[in-house]
Amino acid sequence: MSFSGINYIAVIIAAIAGFGVGALWYSVLFVKPWMDAMGMNAADMNARRASGDTPAMAPLLGGSIVGNLVMAFILAALLRSLGVASIASSVGTAFLVWLGFVVTVMGVNNSFGGRKPMLTVIDGGHWLVVLLVMGAIIGAFG
């Protein structure tokens, strides 16, 4: 895999966009269905936060930014190594990465964890959109 020639501006923009997708996905679009799939409601979430059972938001958000940066960087390196240079090819490759690695792992983990299938649908959909957006941005920068 080649790490040379990666457009770091594209990686940073893709990571920020991926983070934005997550913010929109879990705070506006799917907050209630996600909580249902997790088996909780807003009162449960507030009680967990108040009791200290969940980490503070700053480390969670920081970890999310770092995760998105790593994902965008590795996707850019993969696209570069494969010689993928167009938006369409980058998006297609990002879809295959999601299908082959992301949603499969999530599905297996959630199945063995006894979680509701809807959790895989919601979280898997999130990562699909993130990867497609990242692929489009990285592809647009060539």
Coordinates of C-alpha atoms in Angstrom, one line a residue:
M1 CA 0.0 0.0 0.0
S2 CA 1.3 3.4 -1.0
F3 CA 1.2 6.3 1.4
S4 CA 2.9 8.7 -0.9
G5 CA 0.9 11.2 -2.8
I6 CA -2.0 11.2 -0.4
N7 CA -3.8 14.6 -0.5
Y8 CA -4.0 15.4 3.2
I9 CA -6.4 18.3 2.6
A10 CA -8.8 15.8 1.1
V11 CA -8.3 13.5 4.1
I12 CA -9.0 16.2 6.6
I13 CA -12.1 17.4 4.7
A14 CA -13.3 13.8 4.3
A15 CA -12.9 13.2 8.1
I16 CA -14.7 16.4 9.0
A17 CA -17.5 15.4 6.6
G18 CA -17.7 11.9 8.1
F19 CA -18.0 13.4 11.5
G20 CA -20.7 15.7 10.3
V21 CA -22.6 12.7 8.9
G22 CA -22.5 11.1 12.3
A23 CA -23.6 14.2 14.1
L24 CA -26.6 14.5 11.7
W25 CA -27.3 10.8 11.7
Y26 CA -27.5 10.2 15.5
S27 CA -28.8 13.6 16.6
V28 CA -31.4 14.4 14.1
L29 CA -32.2 11.5 11.7
F30 CA -32.1 8.3 13.8
V31 CA -31.8 9.3 17.4
K32 CA -35.1 7.7 18.4
P33 CA -34.8 4.5 16.3
W34 CA -31.2 4.1 17.5
M35 CA -32.3 4.4 21.2
D36 CA -35.1 1.9 20.5
A37 CA -32.6 -0.5 18.9
M38 CA -30.4 -0.1 21.9
G39 CA -33.3 -0.8 24.2
M40 CA -33.4 2.6 25.9
N41 CA -35.1 5.9 25.8
A42 CA -34.1 9.5 26.5
A43 CA -34.8 9.1 30.3
D44 CA -32.5 6.1 30.3
M45 CA -29.7 8.0 28.5
N46 CA -30.0 11.0 30.9
A47 CA -29.9 8.7 33.9
R48 CA -26.8 6.9 32.6
R49 CA -25.1 10.3 32.0
A50 CA -26.1 11.5 35.5
S51 CA -24.8 8.4 37.2
G52 CA -21.5 8.5 35.3
D53 CA -22.1 5.2 33.5
T54 CA -21.3 6.8 30.2
P55 CA -18.1 8.6 29.3
A56 CA -18.1 12.4 29.0
M57 CA -19.0 13.7 25.5
A58 CA -15.6 15.4 24.9
P59 CA -13.6 12.1 24.8
L60 CA -16.3 10.4 22.8
L61 CA -16.3 13.2 20.2
G62 CA -12.5 13.4 20.2
G63 CA -12.3 9.6 19.6
S64 CA -14.8 10.0 16.8
I65 CA -12.8 12.7 15.1
V66 CA -9.6 10.5 15.4
G67 CA -11.5 7.5 14.0
N68 CA -12.8 9.4 11.1
L69 CA -9.3 10.8 10.3
V70 CA -7.8 7.3 10.4
M71 CA -10.6 5.9 8.2
A72 CA -10.2 8.8 5.7
F73 CA -6.4 8.4 5.6
I74 CA -6.6 4.6 5.1
L75 CA -9.3 5.0 2.4
A76 CA -7.2 7.5 0.6
A77 CA -4.1 5.2 0.8
L78 CA -6.2 2.3 -0.5
L79 CA -7.6 4.4 -3.4
R80 CA -4.2 5.7 -4.2
S81 CA -2.7 2.1 -4.2
L82 CA -5.4 0.8 -6.4
G83 CA -5.0 3.7 -8.8
V84 CA -8.6 4.9 -8.3
A85 CA -8.8 8.5 -9.3
S86 CA -12.4 9.3 -10.2
I87 CA -15.3 10.2 -8.0
A88 CA -17.4 7.3 -9.2
S89 CA -14.6 4.7 -8.8
S90 CA -13.8 6.1 -5.4
V91 CA -17.4 5.8 -4.2
G92 CA -17.6 2.3 -5.7
T93 CA -14.5 1.2 -3.8
A94 CA -15.7 2.8 -0.6
F95 CA -19.0 0.8 -1.0
L96 CA -17.0 -2.4 -1.4
V97 CA -14.9 -1.6 1.7
W98 CA -18.1 -1.0 3.6
L99 CA -19.7 -4.3 2.3
G100 CA -16.6 -6.4 2.8
F101 CA -15.3 -5.1 6.1
V102 CA -17.6 -2.8 8.0
V103 CA -21.1 -4.1 7.8
T104 CA -20.1 -7.7 7.9
V105 CA -18.1 -7.2 11.1
M106 CA -20.9 -5.2 12.7
G107 CA -23.5 -7.8 11.7
V108 CA -21.5 -10.6 13.3
N109 CA -20.7 -8.7 16.4
N110 CA -24.3 -7.5 16.9
S111 CA -25.7 -11.0 16.2
F112 CA -23.4 -12.6 18.8
G113 CA -24.1 -9.7 21.2
G114 CA -27.8 -10.4 21.0
R115 CA -28.5 -6.9 19.7
K116 CA -31.5 -6.1 17.6
P117 CA -31.0 -6.3 13.8
M118 CA -32.2 -2.7 13.5
L119 CA -29.0 -1.6 15.3
T120 CA -26.9 -3.1 12.5
V121 CA -29.2 -1.4 10.0
I122 CA -28.9 2.0 11.6
D123 CA -25.2 1.9 12.5
G124 CA -24.3 0.1 9.2
G125 CA -26.2 2.8 7.3
H126 CA -24.3 5.4 9.1
W127 CA -20.9 3.9 8.1
L128 CA -22.1 3.4 4.5
V129 CA -22.9 7.1 4.1
V130 CA -19.7 8.1 5.8
L131 CA -17.6 5.9 3.5
L132 CA -19.5 7.1 0.4
V133 CA -19.0 10.7 1.3
M134 CA -15.4 10.2 2.1
G135 CA -14.9 8.3 -1.1
A136 CA -16.6 11.1 -3.1
I137 CA -14.4 13.8 -1.4
I138 CA -11.2 11.9 -1.8
G139 CA -12.1 11.1 -5.4
A140 CA -12.9 14.7 -6.2
F141 CA -9.4 15.7 -5.1
G142 CA -8.0 13.1 -7.4

